[in-house]
Amino acid sequence: MEQSATKSAELIELEARFTAHNYKPLDAVLTRGEGIWVYDVEGNRYLDFLAAYSAVNQGHNHPRIVAALIEQVQRLSLTSRAFRNDRFGPFCRKLAGLLGYDKVLMMNTGAEAVETAIKAARKWGYTVKGIPADQAEILVFTNNFHGRTTTIVGFSTDPDARDGYGPFAPGFTVLPYGDLDAVRTAMSPRVAAVLVEPVQGEAGVIVPPAEFLPGLRALCDEHGALLLCDEIQSGLGRTGHLLAHRASGIRADGVAIGKALSGGVYPVSAFLADDAVMQVFHPGQHGSTYGGNPLACAAADAALDVLVEEDLCRRSRELGAWFAERIRALQSPHIREVRDAGLWLGVELHPAAGGARRFCEALMQRGLLCKETHTHTIRFAPPLVIQREELDWAFQHIAAVLG
Ligand SMILES: *Cc1c(COP(=O)(O)O)cnc(C)c1O
């Protein structure tokens, strides 16, 4: 134990010396994962209650996804889009059919899918809507998180994400999340699109008022603007639906997805839209060397099958409602508010609790891994393959630490 304790200390020291300090992780040095469980280099077992920000909705190392990945990597992994590959068309047909859009544009990271949405909206604005050159505007919201590129952080309202990275790209107007009047006022013939997270994950699982998304849909229709949903964290089962915004009875004109699209085995993202939008892209006008590669398609193909066949949306809805009820019933002196959407919870603590970090550290000591988001909120987002008994186990520890 003494010797192995040195092992994780050594690895943490290497990170401190040789890696950029752009994250502040908890000190669990993980080496293996299986389903909802991960193991550190000392052999301690933890329940993963974050699931890599919902990239691992299907659970770690899902055997079916891993098998698809291994089978594919032994055959063909990358062609670039200079040539065609036999996985790309069939996978995009499956994805488009499942989410209900005409076409798919594959990228790798979430930020790239959002960049694709922005490009599509602008080009559509100029070529279809008739916005004068370089005048297109995209409406976005406070406390958004859409990724880390210089364009995207330019319209972040989080000083950590934004400060020091200017000058920023123009063409974005930031409005209060949930405020339809502000959107109504900001609408103009220059607005190409509204870009919104149906539930704000990084902000702490912020669920907007029920009328917000339908209201955005109506305003976009009225003013001839596109409604674009960033479903990178909220999508693919996390809120109990394949796409969170569909629970409001509306359909976005385009969606960005990523994270759980591959079940956590490989970076795969995509922008989906109907022909009327996607036809703005012509050869050479957008792309990515790895985008749509056979390995990505094989992994994501299997990850979608798991999502559907293991009924992860229904599991998320049912277990989430039950679990949120239990957390609400805790009567903890530290908890200010519990927000939930499926098996996705933001537990906001009173400032007097002294920050969420120490509770996350205490939970880690008990074998439960979750992470503070901003200062006062703990996000719970376990893999959606979790069982009720395992949630029960987690609840006992949460109750002990927060109760
Ligand atoms: C994680 C996330 C992104 C960025 O995805 P990356 O793969 O980290 O680039 C964008 N939007 C939302 C809502 C996210 O949660």
PDB file of C-alpha atoms in Angstrom, residues 20-209:
ATOM      1  CA  ALA A  20       0.113  22.516 -18.880  1.00  0.00           C
ATOM      2  CA  HIS A  21      -1.918  23.304 -15.785  1.00  0.00           C
ATOM      3  CA  ASN A  22      -5.147  23.935 -17.695  1.00  0.00           C
ATOM      4  CA  TYR A  23      -7.223  21.617 -15.462  1.00  0.00           C
ATOM      5  CA  LYS A  24      -7.503  21.031 -11.734  1.00  0.00           C
ATOM      6  CA  PRO A  25      -8.418  17.335 -11.500  1.00  0.00           C
ATOM      7  CA  LEU A  26      -9.216  15.347  -8.394  1.00  0.00           C
ATOM      8  CA  ASP A  27      -6.234  13.192  -7.433  1.00  0.00           C
ATOM      9  CA  ALA A  28      -7.617   9.822  -8.530  1.00  0.00           C
ATOM     10  CA  VAL A  29      -5.096   8.434 -11.044  1.00  0.00           C
ATOM     11  CA  LEU A  30      -7.177   5.988 -13.067  1.00  0.00           C
ATOM     12  CA  THR A  31      -5.857   3.074 -15.027  1.00  0.00           C
ATOM     13  CA  ARG A  32      -8.849   0.857 -15.870  1.00  0.00           C
ATOM     14  CA  GLY A  33     -12.590   1.139 -16.388  1.00  0.00           C
ATOM     15  CA  GLU A  34     -15.480  -1.229 -16.805  1.00  0.00           C
ATOM     16  CA  GLY A  35     -19.109  -0.142 -17.038  1.00  0.00           C
ATOM     17  CA  ILE A  36     -19.809   2.347 -14.269  1.00  0.00           C
ATOM     18  CA  TRP A  37     -16.590   1.526 -12.397  1.00  0.00           C
ATOM     19  CA  VAL A  38     -13.065   2.909 -12.708  1.00  0.00           C
ATOM     20  CA  TYR A  39      -9.929   1.788 -10.881  1.00  0.00           C
ATOM     21  CA  ASP A  40      -6.905   3.811  -9.793  1.00  0.00           C
ATOM     22  CA  VAL A  41      -3.256   2.733  -9.910  1.00  0.00           C
ATOM     23  CA  GLU A  42      -3.488   1.631  -6.272  1.00  0.00           C
ATOM     24  CA  GLY A  43      -6.341  -0.710  -7.163  1.00  0.00           C
ATOM     25  CA  ASN A  44      -9.068   1.371  -5.485  1.00  0.00           C
ATOM     26  CA  ARG A  45     -12.447   1.169  -7.148  1.00  0.00           C
ATOM     27  CA  TYR A  46     -14.664   4.190  -7.792  1.00  0.00           C
ATOM     28  CA  LEU A  47     -18.147   4.648  -9.151  1.00  0.00           C
ATOM     29  CA  ASP A  48     -17.810   7.155 -12.007  1.00  0.00           C
ATOM     30  CA  PHE A  49     -20.521   9.696 -11.291  1.00  0.00           C
ATOM     31  CA  LEU A  50     -19.451  12.144 -14.015  1.00  0.00           C
ATOM     32  CA  ALA A  51     -19.024   9.837 -17.040  1.00  0.00           C
ATOM     33  CA  ALA A  52     -16.501  12.150 -18.719  1.00  0.00           C
ATOM     34  CA  TYR A  53     -19.065  14.944 -18.935  1.00  0.00           C
ATOM     35  CA  SER A  54     -21.589  12.531 -20.474  1.00  0.00           C
ATOM     36  CA  ALA A  55     -19.206  11.124 -23.093  1.00  0.00           C
ATOM     37  CA  VAL A  56     -19.449   7.723 -21.408  1.00  0.00           C
ATOM     38  CA  ASN A  57     -23.246   7.389 -21.239  1.00  0.00           C
ATOM     39  CA  GLN A  58     -22.868   3.774 -22.458  1.00  0.00           C
ATOM     40  CA  GLY A  59     -20.385   2.927 -19.650  1.00  0.00           C
ATOM     41  CA  HIS A  60     -16.619   2.472 -19.814  1.00  0.00           C
ATOM     42  CA  ASN A  61     -15.231  -0.021 -22.322  1.00  0.00           C
ATOM     43  CA  HIS A  62     -18.609  -1.224 -23.467  1.00  0.00           C
ATOM     44  CA  PRO A  63     -17.747  -4.659 -24.933  1.00  0.00           C
ATOM     45  CA  ARG A  64     -19.777  -4.117 -28.065  1.00  0.00           C
ATOM     46  CA  ILE A  65     -18.246  -0.708 -28.821  1.00  0.00           C
ATOM     47  CA  VAL A  66     -14.732  -1.935 -28.030  1.00  0.00           C
ATOM     48  CA  ALA A  67     -15.209  -4.971 -30.297  1.00  0.00           C
ATOM     49  CA  ALA A  68     -16.353  -2.731 -33.156  1.00  0.00           C
ATOM     50  CA  LEU A  69     -13.356  -0.451 -32.624  1.00  0.00           C
ATOM     51  CA  ILE A  70     -10.862  -3.334 -32.578  1.00  0.00           C
ATOM     52  CA  GLU A  71     -12.385  -5.018 -35.600  1.00  0.00           C
ATOM     53  CA  GLN A  72     -12.241  -1.774 -37.556  1.00  0.00           C
ATOM     54  CA  VAL A  73      -8.740  -0.674 -36.500  1.00  0.00           C
ATOM     55  CA  GLN A  74      -7.352  -3.971 -37.766  1.00  0.00           C
ATOM     56  CA  ARG A  75      -8.912  -3.338 -41.158  1.00  0.00           C
ATOM     57  CA  LEU A  76      -8.835   0.384 -41.937  1.00  0.00           C
ATOM     58  CA  SER A  77      -8.749   3.442 -39.704  1.00  0.00           C
ATOM     59  CA  LEU A  78      -8.164   6.537 -41.819  1.00  0.00           C
ATOM     60  CA  THR A  79      -8.539   7.345 -45.493  1.00  0.00           C
ATOM     61  CA  SER A  80      -9.106  11.092 -45.262  1.00  0.00           C
ATOM     62  CA  ARG A  81     -12.024  12.355 -47.307  1.00  0.00           C
ATOM     63  CA  ALA A  82      -9.813  12.432 -50.388  1.00  0.00           C
ATOM     64  CA  PHE A  83     -11.122   8.888 -50.879  1.00  0.00           C
ATOM     65  CA  ARG A  84     -14.317   7.181 -49.806  1.00  0.00           C
ATOM     66  CA  ASN A  85     -14.709   4.522 -47.142  1.00  0.00           C
ATOM     67  CA  ASP A  86     -17.319   1.821 -46.657  1.00  0.00           C
ATOM     68  CA  ARG A  87     -18.374   2.850 -43.110  1.00  0.00           C
ATOM     69  CA  PHE A  88     -19.193   6.507 -43.734  1.00  0.00           C
ATOM     70  CA  GLY A  89     -22.401   6.327 -45.787  1.00  0.00           C
ATOM     71  CA  PRO A  90     -24.086   3.547 -43.796  1.00  0.00           C
ATOM     72  CA  PHE A  91     -23.264   5.195 -40.459  1.00  0.00           C
ATOM     73  CA  CYS A  92     -24.536   8.618 -41.540  1.00  0.00           C
ATOM     74  CA  ARG A  93     -27.748   7.008 -42.815  1.00  0.00           C
ATOM     75  CA  LYS A  94     -28.244   5.412 -39.392  1.00  0.00           C
ATOM     76  CA  LEU A  95     -27.487   8.627 -37.478  1.00  0.00           C
ATOM     77  CA  ALA A  96     -29.640  10.832 -39.714  1.00  0.00           C
ATOM     78  CA  GLY A  97     -32.517   8.368 -39.474  1.00  0.00           C
ATOM     79  CA  LEU A  98     -32.271   8.057 -35.713  1.00  0.00           C
ATOM     80  CA  LEU A  99     -32.214  11.817 -35.054  1.00  0.00           C
ATOM     81  CA  GLY A 100     -34.518  12.780 -37.914  1.00  0.00           C
ATOM     82  CA  TYR A 101     -32.443  15.027 -40.186  1.00  0.00           C
ATOM     83  CA  ASP A 102     -31.649  14.780 -43.888  1.00  0.00           C
ATOM     84  CA  LYS A 103     -27.882  15.031 -43.612  1.00  0.00           C
ATOM     85  CA  VAL A 104     -24.822  14.661 -41.390  1.00  0.00           C
ATOM     86  CA  LEU A 105     -21.482  16.492 -41.403  1.00  0.00           C
ATOM     87  CA  MET A 106     -18.974  14.610 -39.274  1.00  0.00           C
ATOM     88  CA  MET A 107     -16.183  16.214 -37.272  1.00  0.00           C
ATOM     89  CA  ASN A 108     -14.181  15.064 -34.238  1.00  0.00           C
ATOM     90  CA  THR A 109     -14.592  17.273 -31.183  1.00  0.00           C
ATOM     91  CA  GLY A 110     -17.654  19.046 -29.889  1.00  0.00           C
ATOM     92  CA  ALA A 111     -16.156  22.473 -30.498  1.00  0.00           C
ATOM     93  CA  GLU A 112     -15.694  21.584 -34.173  1.00  0.00           C
ATOM     94  CA  ALA A 113     -19.337  20.550 -34.459  1.00  0.00           C
ATOM     95  CA  VAL A 114     -20.349  23.941 -33.031  1.00  0.00           C
ATOM     96  CA  GLU A 115     -17.959  25.722 -35.410  1.00  0.00           C
ATOM     97  CA  THR A 116     -19.657  23.788 -38.211  1.00  0.00           C
ATOM     98  CA  ALA A 117     -23.067  24.970 -36.994  1.00  0.00           C
ATOM     99  CA  ILE A 118     -21.810  28.565 -36.955  1.00  0.00           C
ATOM    100  CA  LYS A 119     -20.405  28.287 -40.478  1.00  0.00           C
ATOM    101  CA  ALA A 120     -23.612  26.675 -41.745  1.00  0.00           C
ATOM    102  CA  ALA A 121     -25.731  29.422 -40.168  1.00  0.00           C
ATOM    103  CA  ARG A 122     -23.646  32.244 -41.614  1.00  0.00           C
ATOM    104  CA  LYS A 123     -23.431  30.777 -45.113  1.00  0.00           C
ATOM    105  CA  TRP A 124     -27.162  30.040 -45.034  1.00  0.00           C
ATOM    106  CA  GLY A 125     -27.748  33.606 -43.854  1.00  0.00           C
ATOM    107  CA  TYR A 126     -25.892  35.042 -46.860  1.00  0.00           C
ATOM    108  CA  THR A 127     -26.906  32.614 -49.580  1.00  0.00           C
ATOM    109  CA  VAL A 128     -30.506  31.825 -48.596  1.00  0.00           C
ATOM    110  CA  LYS A 129     -31.782  34.532 -46.270  1.00  0.00           C
ATOM    111  CA  GLY A 130     -29.995  37.332 -48.113  1.00  0.00           C
ATOM    112  CA  ILE A 131     -28.152  38.962 -45.228  1.00  0.00           C
ATOM    113  CA  PRO A 132     -25.613  41.530 -46.574  1.00  0.00           C
ATOM    114  CA  ALA A 133     -22.010  40.245 -46.684  1.00  0.00           C
ATOM    115  CA  ASP A 134     -20.299  39.927 -43.289  1.00  0.00           C
ATOM    116  CA  GLN A 135     -23.338  41.259 -41.414  1.00  0.00           C
ATOM    117  CA  ALA A 136     -24.737  37.970 -40.089  1.00  0.00           C
ATOM    118  CA  GLU A 137     -25.492  37.802 -36.413  1.00  0.00           C
ATOM    119  CA  ILE A 138     -25.976  34.766 -34.167  1.00  0.00           C
ATOM    120  CA  LEU A 139     -27.855  35.068 -30.887  1.00  0.00           C
ATOM    121  CA  VAL A 140     -26.339  33.141 -27.957  1.00  0.00           C
ATOM    122  CA  PHE A 141     -26.916  33.053 -24.186  1.00  0.00           C
ATOM    123  CA  THR A 142     -25.304  33.894 -20.889  1.00  0.00           C
ATOM    124  CA  ASN A 143     -23.433  31.087 -19.128  1.00  0.00           C
ATOM    125  CA  ASN A 144     -23.194  29.171 -22.384  1.00  0.00           C
ATOM    126  CA  PHE A 145     -20.592  26.505 -22.961  1.00  0.00           C
ATOM    127  CA  HIS A 146     -19.983  25.608 -26.596  1.00  0.00           C
ATOM    128  CA  GLY A 147     -16.278  24.648 -26.526  1.00  0.00           C
ATOM    129  CA  ARG A 148     -12.844  26.223 -26.482  1.00  0.00           C
ATOM    130  CA  THR A 149     -11.984  27.640 -29.911  1.00  0.00           C
ATOM    131  CA  THR A 150     -11.151  31.336 -30.134  1.00  0.00           C
ATOM    132  CA  THR A 151     -14.420  32.089 -31.951  1.00  0.00           C
ATOM    133  CA  ILE A 152     -16.492  30.208 -29.368  1.00  0.00           C
ATOM    134  CA  VAL A 153     -14.827  31.580 -26.219  1.00  0.00           C
ATOM    135  CA  GLY A 154     -15.319  35.038 -27.695  1.00  0.00           C
ATOM    136  CA  PHE A 155     -19.020  34.779 -26.826  1.00  0.00           C
ATOM    137  CA  SER A 156     -18.545  32.996 -23.494  1.00  0.00           C
ATOM    138  CA  THR A 157     -19.562  34.923 -20.377  1.00  0.00           C
ATOM    139  CA  ASP A 158     -17.147  32.941 -18.180  1.00  0.00           C
ATOM    140  CA  PRO A 159     -14.035  35.078 -17.534  1.00  0.00           C
ATOM    141  CA  ASP A 160     -11.867  31.944 -17.112  1.00  0.00           C
ATOM    142  CA  ALA A 161     -12.874  30.682 -20.551  1.00  0.00           C
ATOM    143  CA  ARG A 162     -12.506  34.071 -22.228  1.00  0.00           C
ATOM    144  CA  ASP A 163     -10.028  36.429 -20.612  1.00  0.00           C
ATOM    145  CA  GLY A 164      -6.757  36.960 -22.404  1.00  0.00           C
ATOM    146  CA  TYR A 165      -7.797  35.326 -25.676  1.00  0.00           C
ATOM    147  CA  GLY A 166      -9.052  38.331 -27.607  1.00  0.00           C
ATOM    148  CA  PRO A 167      -9.479  39.962 -30.053  1.00  0.00           C
ATOM    149  CA  PHE A 168     -12.656  38.000 -30.648  1.00  0.00           C
ATOM    150  CA  ALA A 169     -14.763  37.305 -33.717  1.00  0.00           C
ATOM    151  CA  PRO A 170     -17.708  39.684 -34.074  1.00  0.00           C
ATOM    152  CA  GLY A 171     -21.230  38.610 -34.997  1.00  0.00           C
ATOM    153  CA  PHE A 172     -22.512  37.175 -31.710  1.00  0.00           C
ATOM    154  CA  THR A 173     -25.028  38.786 -29.373  1.00  0.00           C
ATOM    155  CA  VAL A 174     -25.256  37.401 -25.840  1.00  0.00           C
ATOM    156  CA  LEU A 175     -28.710  37.422 -24.221  1.00  0.00           C
ATOM    157  CA  PRO A 176     -29.928  36.217 -20.812  1.00  0.00           C
ATOM    158  CA  TYR A 177     -30.638  32.455 -20.884  1.00  0.00           C
ATOM    159  CA  GLY A 178     -34.355  31.843 -20.585  1.00  0.00           C
ATOM    160  CA  ASP A 179     -35.363  35.400 -21.503  1.00  0.00           C
ATOM    161  CA  LEU A 180     -37.686  35.341 -24.534  1.00  0.00           C
ATOM    162  CA  ASP A 181     -38.332  39.084 -24.415  1.00  0.00           C
ATOM    163  CA  ALA A 182     -34.632  39.733 -24.856  1.00  0.00           C
ATOM    164  CA  VAL A 183     -34.608  37.431 -27.894  1.00  0.00           C
ATOM    165  CA  ARG A 184     -37.676  39.137 -29.345  1.00  0.00           C
ATOM    166  CA  THR A 185     -35.985  42.526 -28.996  1.00  0.00           C
ATOM    167  CA  ALA A 186     -32.708  41.301 -30.506  1.00  0.00           C
ATOM    168  CA  MET A 187     -34.322  39.734 -33.571  1.00  0.00           C
ATOM    169  CA  SER A 188     -33.563  41.546 -36.835  1.00  0.00           C
ATOM    170  CA  PRO A 189     -33.178  40.736 -40.539  1.00  0.00           C
ATOM    171  CA  ARG A 190     -29.439  40.230 -39.855  1.00  0.00           C
ATOM    172  CA  VAL A 191     -29.995  37.378 -37.409  1.00  0.00           C
ATOM    173  CA  ALA A 192     -29.031  34.115 -39.113  1.00  0.00           C
ATOM    174  CA  ALA A 193     -29.502  31.835 -36.123  1.00  0.00           C
ATOM    175  CA  VAL A 194     -30.109  31.318 -32.440  1.00  0.00           C
ATOM    176  CA  LEU A 195     -27.588  28.927 -30.863  1.00  0.00           C
ATOM    177  CA  VAL A 196     -28.724  27.387 -27.591  1.00  0.00           C
ATOM    178  CA  GLU A 197     -28.068  24.547 -25.157  1.00  0.00           C
ATOM    179  CA  PRO A 198     -31.486  22.984 -24.361  1.00  0.00           C
ATOM    180  CA  VAL A 199     -30.129  22.419 -20.846  1.00  0.00           C
ATOM    181  CA  GLN A 200     -26.907  24.165 -19.819  1.00  0.00           C
ATOM    182  CA  GLY A 201     -24.543  21.465 -18.584  1.00  0.00           C
ATOM    183  CA  GLU A 202     -21.325  23.262 -17.729  1.00  0.00           C
ATOM    184  CA  ALA A 203     -23.294  26.080 -16.129  1.00  0.00           C
ATOM    185  CA  GLY A 204     -24.567  23.508 -13.614  1.00  0.00           C
ATOM    186  CA  VAL A 205     -27.489  21.670 -15.233  1.00  0.00           C
ATOM    187  CA  ILE A 206     -29.605  24.780 -15.773  1.00  0.00           C
ATOM    188  CA  VAL A 207     -33.049  23.826 -17.088  1.00  0.00           C
ATOM    189  CA  PRO A 208     -34.752  26.784 -18.810  1.00  0.00           C
ATOM    190  CA  PRO A 209     -38.430  27.715 -18.247  1.00  0.00           C
TER     191      PRO A 209
END
